[in-house]
Amino acid sequence: MSKLAAEHLARSAYVYIRQSKPDQVTHNHESRRRQYGLANRARQLGWTNVEVIDDDLGRSGGGTARPGFERLLAAICEARVGAVFAIEASRLARNGREWHTLIEFCGLVGTLIVDEDGIYDPRHPNDRLLLGMKGTMSELELSLFRQRSQEALKQKARRGALVLGVAAGYVKVGRDRIEKNPDQRVREALQLVFSKFAEFHSARQVHIWLRDEGIELPVKSRNGEAFGIIWRLPAYNIVHNILTNPIYAGAYAFGRTTSRVRIENGRKHIRRGVHRPMAEWDVLIKDHHEPYISWEEFERNQRVIADNATGKGSATVKGAVRCGELLLPGLLRCGHCGRKLHVSYSGKLGRYNCYGACAHHGTARCISISGLSIDAAVSTEVLRVLKPLGIDAAVKAIDAQVCETSAAQRQLELSLHQARYEAAHARRQYDAVDPANRLVAGELERRWNDALQTVNRIECEIADITARRPSLLGEQERQQLMQLGADLDRAWSHPAATVTTRKRILRAALNEVVVRREGAVIDAVLHWQGGDHTALQVKQRLNAGGRHHWPPDDTISLVRELARLMPDRQIARLLNRCRKSTGHGNGWTQQRVISFRNHHDIAAYRDGERTERGEITLETAAEIIGVCKMTALRMVRRGDIKGRQVCAGAPWVIKAEDIAAFAARKRLSAPVTPHPAQQTLDF
């Protein structure tokens, strides 16, 4: 019995065409011609209206978005499709969900499925069983292909012979070896990135320095140039990739990234290129090829980059050197809870505070110490330890100033060599052509002029750097530098020594500093980079060496009570009205009240605090008992209502329960006159 019926021929026949990859679309033309030939077969079977869907050419059938397949399903659901033509089941779908969805919809509306083997009606159990088996085999076939190819890649990668692409600075030799790029400019540019990172300890600072100096870096090219290299000013990700790629440490790595699958709106979405920790890499072969840096230096660089990631959490990293006058941000750890200390500034004066317990558990902060005292004590101890190394540092500084050519000038000199070669090459091309052939000679002349302009530009940049280069050190300057090396304290406090320089010195010497505070004494343990530890005791200077004179104890207790009643701005106004001054005899401001509270560990006022304690204002009390504010004030002063005032002008502290009891007694009290006709007038 024929499965073709008039109802099928009355609808349209849809021919679905798909090839998995763009490479197949480009080269496998016969497969595509076979699929387009299904339109003729549909006409031979009796269909007059044949539509071809080829929107999914170059798309995989393994579950990615396929607009052509979705259009086919929509047409089937609208009962406009009499038959679906495809070469085989794998062209329609490579996963069970889409294949069985297609069969289900075709069975509901009576659509046939036609391939090279026959015609199938999904409403018949035998045809439905056969179609299901074909879809399962297609899905299994795809899984086997993927498994075999991935295992073959991993097997080759375990030998270090899988070289799919090489980073800038290396070239592929043969099928499974890589070597350093023979271009000296490329090698020295990459070496400059690593040397500057060893100096700055920050990928961001290296990137800024390269941009400021106008130094270009080699980048992999996709247009088939020699060795696949182009030169351009670096973006941050280029510098970061150079510093984090293990290939520059002579290591072969495979499986550094992975893919993650998520479901959105009922469809599979694949996120590729997700970085994995080094311990989870599939293959890591050290000493695989010639390196730019040692593996030990690469690991050290990764630790520095991880420490600089301040946004990744403050529990384990110390962060990059940042702005600010304090010297130990990122190095101090609380000895009470183990968290990193935060920095807060009041003008140029700063403090170290531990807010971890307060933020996570709602408890009081563990520790708050002055930045001046701990910075001075730790700096003194570090200078004492580093003092024998001062002379060596001075000698190295003199040698570097005398012998070293600036890195920027060196890179420009290499660029000039390459530019001159390109200009000479352009001239040889121009000389080789007949000048009368202007169609060719005109273009070659333009290229020659562009190359000469590039040479002239680089020569001007080199001349500018040479003019701005500082002169060599004289004998007197040498002697001064040697004296500073011998007297490290003078070098530390020299006006030319910046805060950033001091921070880098401390970070080069110290790993971290663990501090505990017991009263006015700070117990600090210095953890040096070499693994040694030094205990240090610092007395917290309450007056910071005479610079701060705090008000007397009565002002301290007054602020402590006012902080439970009003914000800092109102406290400053009240203290000024009461003629209370600071330790220096100045008036109070909001910032001075905040600094005062922080020093004496007084918490700030927060909204709703009085309500939680069951306290109300004088205005609220007057509303409850039904009198005006001045009447309520007289009642408080007479003692009819219990109330307390910290000082003149401060808010009255009245308990809500006392007002409720007073209002109840007032309602039960006798009227003013016993006459029943007497009324109370409310104004």
XYZ file of C-alpha atoms in Angstrom:
683
model
C 0.000 0.000 0.000
C 1.415 3.360 -1.015
C 2.096 5.765 1.826
C 1.618 8.747 -0.451
C -1.897 10.150 -0.291
C -3.690 13.084 -1.818
C -3.532 14.971 1.488
C 0.286 14.798 1.335
C 0.495 15.976 -2.259
C -1.884 18.835 -1.491
C 0.676 20.291 0.865
C 4.212 21.461 0.104
C 7.324 19.309 0.057
C 10.247 20.688 2.082
C 13.843 19.789 1.229
C 16.174 20.312 4.203
C 19.855 20.889 3.315
C 22.699 21.081 5.835
C 26.462 20.667 6.007
C 28.224 20.676 9.357
C 31.201 22.999 8.809
C 32.034 26.032 6.652
C 34.994 24.062 5.298
C 32.607 21.427 3.970
C 30.482 24.123 2.356
C 33.599 25.466 0.637
C 35.095 22.187 -0.576
C 32.498 19.355 -0.446
C 30.346 20.454 -3.392
C 29.114 16.967 -4.395
C 27.346 16.397 -1.090
C 25.545 19.703 -1.442
C 24.558 18.893 -5.080
C 23.067 15.555 -3.943
C 20.950 17.327 -1.353
C 19.680 19.943 -3.797
C 18.834 17.047 -6.175
C 16.137 15.908 -3.715
C 13.915 18.690 -5.069
C 13.720 16.862 -8.428
C 12.839 13.613 -6.665
C 9.985 15.376 -4.847
C 8.596 16.584 -8.168
C 8.897 13.068 -9.599
C 6.819 11.755 -6.684
C 4.043 14.200 -7.563
C 4.647 17.398 -5.606
C 4.265 20.614 -7.524
C 5.186 23.014 -4.711
C 8.687 22.270 -3.413
C 10.497 24.557 -0.939
C 14.204 24.293 -0.155
C 15.553 25.229 3.301
C 19.310 25.811 3.225
C 19.661 28.316 6.082
C 21.735 25.859 8.131
C 24.647 25.384 5.752
C 27.846 25.421 7.806
C 26.029 24.671 11.094
C 26.459 21.612 13.252
C 23.479 19.387 13.952
C 24.651 18.588 17.471
C 22.343 21.015 19.261
C 23.415 24.535 18.315
C 20.906 27.117 17.118
C 19.609 26.246 13.645
C 17.140 28.788 12.238
C 16.411 26.641 9.181
C 15.396 23.647 11.308
C 13.196 25.871 13.472
C 11.485 27.218 10.344
C 10.874 23.623 9.247
C 9.287 22.708 12.592
C 7.091 25.811 12.467
C 5.836 24.866 8.991
C 5.114 21.283 10.166
C 3.108 22.525 13.150
C 1.013 24.693 10.813
C 0.203 21.537 8.743
C 1.745 23.063 5.588
C 4.273 20.243 5.006
C 3.345 17.049 3.237
C 6.832 15.496 3.341
C 10.317 16.345 4.570
C 13.149 15.316 2.239
C 16.731 14.746 3.464
C 19.684 12.621 2.391
C 19.770 10.833 5.748
C 18.740 11.278 9.372
C 22.048 12.910 10.342
C 21.206 15.871 8.073
C 18.024 16.579 10.018
C 19.442 16.209 13.531
C 22.458 14.863 15.402
C 20.839 14.751 18.835
C 17.911 12.737 20.145
C 15.845 15.649 21.418
C 15.480 17.417 18.081
C 15.110 14.166 16.132
C 12.300 12.801 18.302
C 10.636 16.234 18.385
C 10.574 16.171 14.572
C 9.104 12.635 14.529
C 6.450 13.587 17.113
C 5.302 16.659 15.193
C 5.254 14.765 11.893
C 3.150 12.021 13.456
C 0.655 14.523 14.852
C -0.032 16.320 11.546
C 0.574 13.383 9.177
C 3.816 14.561 7.532
C 6.029 11.998 5.789
C 9.821 11.743 6.109
C 11.665 10.785 2.909
C 15.342 9.836 2.555
C 17.314 7.874 -0.036
C 16.206 4.549 1.468
C 12.460 5.050 1.411
C 9.357 6.847 2.616
C 8.362 6.732 6.297
C 5.092 7.620 7.972
C 5.660 8.412 11.677
C 2.063 7.418 12.412
C 2.896 3.776 11.668
C 4.593 1.941 14.588
C 7.099 0.109 12.362
C 8.181 3.292 10.558
C 8.369 5.165 13.852
C 10.579 2.420 15.313
C 12.879 2.503 12.263
C 13.152 6.302 12.354
C 13.983 6.193 16.059
C 16.770 3.681 15.442
C 18.183 5.826 12.614
C 18.261 8.881 14.889
C 19.925 6.911 17.690
C 22.574 5.575 15.299
C 23.225 9.080 13.960
C 23.685 10.402 17.493
C 25.962 7.476 18.402
C 27.978 8.000 15.224
C 28.612 11.633 16.146
C 29.680 10.623 19.666
C 32.119 8.055 18.288
C 33.602 10.580 15.849
C 34.078 13.100 18.632
C 35.535 10.561 21.042
C 38.036 9.173 18.531
C 39.230 12.609 17.454
C 39.580 13.897 21.021
C 41.490 10.826 22.195
C 43.819 11.106 19.200
C 44.482 14.761 20.021
C 45.154 13.965 23.695
C 47.460 11.100 22.785
C 49.511 13.378 20.574
C 49.432 16.148 23.182
C 50.840 13.804 25.856
C 53.966 13.524 23.711
C 54.110 17.301 23.281
C 53.723 16.879 19.520
C 50.331 18.562 19.048
C 51.170 22.048 17.763
C 47.982 23.679 16.533
C 49.271 27.245 16.782
C 52.225 29.064 18.317
C 52.394 32.279 20.302
C 54.163 35.407 19.125
C 57.886 34.883 19.605
C 57.921 31.283 18.348
C 57.692 29.659 14.932
C 56.573 26.176 13.966
C 59.298 23.927 12.597
C 58.085 20.804 10.848
C 54.869 19.299 12.159
C 55.564 18.952 15.872
C 58.380 21.325 16.933
C 58.592 25.011 17.790
C 61.601 27.302 18.014
C 62.259 30.889 18.953
C 61.524 33.430 16.274
C 64.803 34.292 14.521
C 63.792 37.977 14.415
C 65.919 39.737 17.026
C 63.401 42.547 17.401
C 60.673 40.079 18.342
C 62.848 38.328 20.931
C 64.034 41.533 22.586
C 60.526 43.011 22.712
C 59.217 39.974 24.593
C 62.248 39.936 26.873
C 61.540 43.599 27.647
C 58.031 42.730 28.880
C 59.406 40.207 31.374
C 62.210 42.498 32.589
C 59.773 45.374 33.138
C 57.392 43.124 35.026
C 60.269 42.111 37.306
C 60.792 45.843 37.907
C 57.176 47.013 38.306
C 55.518 43.818 39.640
C 52.297 44.843 37.897
C 50.974 43.921 34.462
C 48.991 47.151 34.369
C 52.089 49.260 35.057
C 54.022 47.405 32.330
C 51.194 48.116 29.893
C 51.125 51.824 30.815
C 54.923 52.099 30.488
C 54.914 50.493 27.042
C 52.156 52.821 25.842
C 53.888 55.908 27.268
C 57.177 54.994 25.608
C 55.473 54.138 22.313
C 56.939 50.615 22.221
C 55.146 48.164 19.937
C 54.815 44.453 20.655
C 54.577 41.525 18.212
C 51.098 40.090 17.755
C 50.038 36.992 15.817
C 48.786 37.891 12.364
C 45.986 36.197 10.435
C 46.780 37.554 7.013
C 49.685 35.285 6.153
C 52.584 37.707 6.689
C 56.113 36.447 7.339
C 56.190 34.398 10.554
C 52.603 35.558 11.205
C 53.716 38.711 13.103
C 52.438 42.282 13.060
C 53.565 45.157 15.301
C 51.245 47.462 17.224
C 50.922 49.323 20.518
C 49.819 46.720 23.071
C 46.448 46.430 24.724
C 46.340 45.208 28.311
C 45.234 41.690 27.376
C 48.301 41.301 25.115
C 50.666 42.080 27.998
C 48.675 39.852 30.366
C 48.669 36.921 27.923
C 52.439 37.173 27.463
C 52.998 37.095 31.228
C 50.612 34.189 31.881
C 51.374 31.925 28.892
C 53.592 29.003 29.983
C 55.008 28.648 26.474
C 57.428 31.502 27.251
C 58.764 29.466 30.189
C 59.680 26.595 27.861
C 56.658 24.485 28.862
C 54.182 22.670 26.636
C 50.640 22.962 28.017
C 47.441 21.396 26.725
C 43.975 21.722 28.204
C 44.450 25.129 29.837
C 40.868 26.046 28.933
C 37.613 24.148 28.878
C 34.005 24.606 27.809
C 30.991 25.036 30.060
C 27.467 24.162 29.009
C 24.359 25.879 30.331
C 20.688 25.677 29.422
C 18.883 28.900 28.483
C 15.350 29.008 27.161
C 15.415 25.272 26.576
C 18.581 25.351 24.433
C 22.160 24.406 25.018
C 24.667 27.281 25.142
C 28.377 26.541 25.187
C 30.878 28.977 26.699
C 34.329 28.218 25.379
C 37.741 29.344 26.593
C 37.103 29.104 30.349
C 40.494 29.053 32.079
C 41.343 26.157 34.389
C 43.770 26.074 37.330
C 47.243 24.769 36.541
C 46.626 21.624 38.601
C 43.745 20.690 36.254
C 45.630 21.064 32.944
C 45.559 17.892 30.856
C 49.242 18.053 29.847
C 52.159 20.082 31.208
C 55.649 19.244 29.908
C 58.452 21.433 31.260
C 61.713 22.052 29.350
C 59.913 21.304 26.107
C 61.591 24.051 24.062
C 63.880 27.055 24.443
C 62.360 29.500 26.981
C 62.380 33.256 27.417
C 62.235 32.940 31.238
C 62.801 30.099 33.675
C 59.924 28.080 35.084
C 60.697 29.401 38.588
C 60.356 32.985 37.343
C 57.087 32.101 35.589
C 55.607 30.682 38.806
C 56.794 33.745 40.722
C 55.115 35.994 38.161
C 51.828 34.099 38.542
C 51.916 34.574 42.314
C 52.544 38.309 41.894
C 49.671 38.641 39.405
C 47.371 36.715 41.755
C 48.384 38.952 44.671
C 47.644 42.039 42.577
C 44.051 40.942 41.962
C 42.552 43.021 44.785
C 39.012 42.369 43.576
C 39.359 38.570 44.011
C 39.035 38.718 47.793
C 41.184 40.156 50.552
C 41.703 37.017 52.591
C 44.749 35.709 50.719
C 46.135 38.450 48.471
C 47.972 41.644 49.324
C 47.102 43.586 46.185
C 49.123 45.840 43.965
C 50.835 49.004 45.155
C 48.125 51.663 45.331
C 47.906 55.388 45.975
C 47.924 56.746 49.519
C 50.422 57.840 52.140
C 50.349 54.674 54.254
C 53.121 52.154 53.528
C 51.628 48.813 54.602
C 48.250 48.406 52.820
C 47.826 44.783 51.821
C 50.629 43.575 54.110
C 48.879 43.795 57.501
C 46.801 40.868 58.769
C 44.690 40.883 61.913
C 46.069 38.561 64.566
C 42.632 38.224 66.187
C 40.524 36.975 63.240
C 43.103 36.386 60.477
C 41.585 38.829 57.984
C 43.364 41.538 56.034
C 43.258 45.068 57.458
C 41.517 47.820 55.518
C 42.737 51.402 55.143
C 40.791 54.571 55.897
C 42.025 58.121 55.457
C 41.153 61.395 57.158
C 42.967 63.867 54.931
C 46.517 62.539 54.657
C 46.303 60.712 57.993
C 45.291 57.082 57.745
C 44.349 54.204 59.993
C 44.313 50.417 59.620
C 41.017 48.796 60.609
C 39.717 45.245 60.667
C 36.105 45.301 59.499
C 35.881 41.603 58.618
C 34.107 40.433 61.765
C 31.770 43.441 61.683
C 30.824 42.877 58.030
C 30.357 39.095 58.214
C 29.153 38.480 61.771
C 27.788 41.835 62.952
C 30.264 42.061 65.833
C 32.561 44.940 66.728
C 35.725 45.467 64.692
C 38.751 43.566 65.963
C 41.440 46.211 65.757
C 42.009 49.846 64.751
C 45.536 51.262 64.824
C 47.205 54.459 63.726
C 49.077 54.261 60.448
C 51.876 56.585 61.596
C 53.055 54.425 64.486
C 53.013 50.998 62.794
C 54.484 52.356 59.525
C 57.373 54.012 61.347
C 58.173 50.938 63.466
C 58.060 48.458 60.569
C 60.077 50.769 58.299
C 62.775 51.154 60.943
C 63.056 47.390 61.351
C 63.219 46.810 57.590
C 65.925 49.467 57.162
C 67.939 47.860 59.957
C 67.852 44.502 58.191
C 68.538 45.916 54.714
C 71.334 48.296 55.765
C 74.208 45.934 54.790
C 72.760 45.756 51.257
C 72.742 49.524 50.699
C 76.272 49.771 49.245
C 75.589 46.961 46.747
C 72.387 48.686 45.611
C 74.265 51.975 45.076
C 76.991 50.269 43.001
C 74.390 48.518 40.829
C 72.529 51.795 40.309
C 75.748 53.483 39.096
C 76.582 50.603 36.742
C 73.038 50.578 35.326
C 73.133 54.329 34.698
C 76.519 54.189 32.946
C 76.236 51.000 30.886
C 72.585 50.477 30.072
C 70.962 51.874 26.927
C 67.338 52.737 27.528
C 64.891 49.998 26.561
C 62.753 52.423 24.565
C 65.720 53.593 22.475
C 66.850 50.010 21.895
C 63.411 49.033 20.572
C 63.354 52.081 18.314
C 66.783 51.180 16.955
C 65.530 47.714 16.065
C 62.442 49.260 14.481
C 64.732 51.563 12.474
C 66.713 48.593 11.138
C 63.516 46.920 9.985
C 62.150 50.162 8.490
C 65.361 50.740 6.535
C 65.212 47.194 5.198
C 61.615 47.694 4.064
C 62.565 51.016 2.406
C 65.457 49.344 0.568
C 63.187 46.488 -0.488
C 60.606 48.964 -1.809
C 63.338 50.759 -3.763
C 64.537 47.522 -5.338
C 60.973 46.743 -6.407
C 60.630 50.204 -7.935
C 63.964 49.922 -9.756
C 62.996 46.538 -11.203
C 59.901 47.858 -13.003
C 59.733 49.927 -16.189
C 59.008 53.571 -15.149
C 56.807 53.962 -18.192
C 54.402 51.369 -16.812
C 52.666 53.833 -14.509
C 49.979 51.354 -13.479
C 52.648 49.443 -11.549
C 55.360 52.054 -11.017
C 52.953 54.529 -9.402
C 51.948 52.060 -6.684
C 55.550 50.974 -6.042
C 56.616 54.610 -5.793
C 53.904 55.265 -3.189
C 55.065 52.283 -1.100
C 58.662 53.513 -1.281
C 57.610 56.997 -0.085
C 55.634 55.505 2.821
C 58.651 53.428 3.880
C 60.928 56.493 3.750
C 58.465 58.472 5.893
C 58.472 55.673 8.464
C 62.280 55.736 8.562
C 62.260 59.510 9.062
C 59.671 59.293 11.857
C 61.663 56.684 13.809
C 64.892 58.661 13.388
C 63.182 61.741 14.844
C 61.905 59.697 17.832
C 65.421 58.359 18.510
C 66.859 61.887 18.315
C 64.210 63.105 20.761
C 65.020 60.338 23.268
C 68.737 61.061 22.939
C 68.142 64.762 23.642
C 66.061 63.967 26.727
C 68.498 61.384 28.106
C 70.004 62.513 31.443
C 73.716 63.155 31.520
C 76.108 60.678 33.097
C 76.792 60.926 36.797
C 79.640 63.156 37.787
C 82.166 62.347 40.494
C 80.311 64.411 43.073
C 76.993 62.703 42.269
C 78.694 59.304 42.509
C 79.969 60.153 45.973
C 76.512 61.310 47.047
C 74.930 58.096 45.789
C 77.516 56.002 47.657
C 76.838 57.992 50.837
C 73.108 57.369 50.477
C 73.830 53.660 50.014
C 75.859 53.622 53.221
C 73.235 55.652 55.081
C 70.007 53.922 54.128
C 67.990 56.050 56.551
C 68.892 59.214 54.615
C 67.981 57.575 51.330
C 64.638 56.464 52.811
C 63.724 59.978 53.968
C 65.195 61.756 50.927
C 62.698 64.169 49.249
C 63.165 62.389 45.922
C 62.122 59.018 47.421
C 58.427 58.573 46.639
C 55.844 56.673 48.672
C 55.529 54.154 45.824
C 59.258 53.422 46.000
C 59.079 52.847 49.763
C 56.099 50.521 49.330
C 57.971 48.447 46.754
C 60.973 48.148 49.049
C 58.770 46.929 51.908
C 56.959 44.432 49.658
C 60.257 43.131 48.318
C 61.398 42.410 51.884
C 58.160 41.408 53.649
C 55.569 38.774 52.903
C 53.060 40.010 55.500
C 52.817 41.493 59.001
C 50.487 39.964 61.611
C 49.361 42.466 64.250
C 47.509 42.154 67.554
C 46.550 44.958 69.900
C 46.487 44.610 73.680
C 45.654 47.963 75.200
C 48.118 50.593 74.028
C 50.679 47.996 72.832
C 50.671 46.505 69.329
C 52.335 43.108 68.965
C 53.544 42.638 65.368
C 55.192 39.625 63.734
C 57.111 40.405 60.533
C 57.124 37.522 58.036
C 60.085 38.048 55.691
C 60.201 36.824 52.108
C 62.922 34.331 52.958
C 60.747 32.624 55.576
C 62.180 34.176 58.759
C 60.034 35.887 61.384
C 60.702 38.886 63.602
C 58.615 39.879 66.633
C 58.090 43.593 67.173
C 56.281 45.601 69.835
C 54.903 49.050 69.036
C 53.387 51.438 71.557
C 50.295 53.081 70.121
C 50.878 56.817 70.338
C 47.574 58.259 71.438
C 48.753 61.767 70.659
C 50.884 60.762 67.641
C 54.033 62.338 68.991
C 52.427 65.583 70.109
C 50.636 66.236 66.871
C 47.170 65.430 68.272
C 45.814 66.690 71.592
C 42.525 65.038 72.363
C 39.882 66.836 74.473
C 39.464 65.996 78.179
C 37.612 62.954 79.444
C 34.305 64.800 79.937
C 34.206 65.587 76.198
C 34.980 61.952 75.392
C 32.095 60.700 77.556
C 29.834 63.427 76.119
C 30.540 62.371 72.511
C 30.102 58.733 73.508
C 26.556 59.466 74.732
C 25.665 61.865 71.919
C 26.693 59.247 69.339
C 23.747 57.186 70.547
C 21.318 60.030 69.933
C 22.241 61.909 66.754
C 24.420 61.814 63.589
C 27.948 63.247 63.419
C 26.934 66.541 61.753
C 24.451 67.339 64.561
C 27.013 66.352 67.196
C 29.478 68.867 65.738
C 26.862 71.647 65.862
C 25.915 70.849 69.459
C 29.538 70.775 70.639
C 30.150 74.152 69.041
C 27.050 75.596 70.762
C 28.309 74.229 74.079
C 31.677 75.923 73.396
C 33.506 72.598 73.406
C 36.704 72.688 71.327
C 39.073 70.075 69.932
C 42.488 69.341 71.379
C 44.000 72.079 69.211
C 41.343 74.585 70.246
C 39.514 74.383 66.903
C 35.804 74.133 66.282
C 34.161 70.832 65.529
C 33.249 69.617 62.037
C 31.623 66.419 60.866
C 34.985 65.016 59.737
C 36.605 65.815 63.094
C 33.783 64.057 64.927
C 34.255 60.991 62.683
C 38.009 60.955 63.343
C 37.376 61.385 67.075
C 34.939 58.457 67.135
C 37.265 56.202 65.146
C 40.144 56.869 67.517
C 38.067 56.087 70.621
C 36.214 53.107 69.066
C 32.813 54.809 69.268
C 30.231 53.418 66.851
C 28.351 55.803 64.559
C 24.671 56.596 65.077
C 22.291 54.627 62.874
C 18.633 55.258 62.045
C 16.154 53.394 64.221
C 18.634 52.894 67.039
C 16.558 54.851 69.613
C 13.385 53.004 68.675
C 15.121 49.661 69.294
C 15.997 50.856 72.823
C 12.403 51.991 73.462
C 13.203 55.712 73.497
C 11.114 58.515 71.973
C 11.647 62.226 71.350
C 10.003 65.084 73.229
C 7.743 65.845 70.230
C 6.482 62.250 70.113
C 5.826 62.288 73.858
C 3.760 65.499 73.504
C 1.626 63.918 70.785
C 0.974 60.810 72.893
C -0.247 62.714 75.966
C -2.104 65.328 73.862
C -0.248 68.522 74.780
C 2.031 70.919 72.957
C 5.806 70.582 72.987
C 6.404 73.410 75.508
C 3.843 71.946 77.927
C 5.534 68.573 77.679
C 8.900 70.272 78.322
C 7.552 71.938 81.492
C 6.134 68.598 82.629
C 9.547 66.965 82.146
C 11.314 69.728 84.069
C 8.738 69.510 86.941
C 9.268 65.769 87.112
C 5.788 64.772 86.000
C 7.411 62.860 83.137
C 10.685 61.005 83.530
C 13.309 62.284 81.076
C 17.083 62.727 80.795
C 19.222 65.230 78.862
C 22.956 64.636 78.241
C 23.740 68.343 78.079
C 21.996 71.624 77.385
C 20.643 71.568 73.842
C 20.859 67.782 73.515
C 17.728 65.730 72.711
C 15.673 64.575 75.672
C 15.785 60.836 76.312
C 12.300 59.644 77.286
C 11.226 56.037 77.682
C 8.142 55.042 75.699
C 6.878 52.894 78.563
C 6.981 55.890 80.974
C 4.892 58.003 78.551
C 2.386 55.164 78.116
C 1.981 54.850 81.913
C 1.576 58.629 82.319
C -1.081 58.782 79.574
C -3.011 55.959 81.240
C -2.973 57.760 84.596
C -4.167 60.984 82.954
C -7.200 59.260 81.415
C -8.203 57.805 84.805
C -7.794 61.070 86.734
C -10.924 63.133 87.884
C -12.116 66.131 85.832
C -11.183 69.676 86.813
C -14.742 70.477 88.096
C -17.426 68.094 89.404
C -20.179 69.854 87.385
C -21.341 67.408 84.695
C -22.124 70.198 82.207
C -18.533 71.488 82.312
C -16.785 70.915 78.928
C -13.154 71.130 77.855
C -12.350 73.558 75.072
C -9.696 72.396 72.597
C -7.822 75.270 70.888
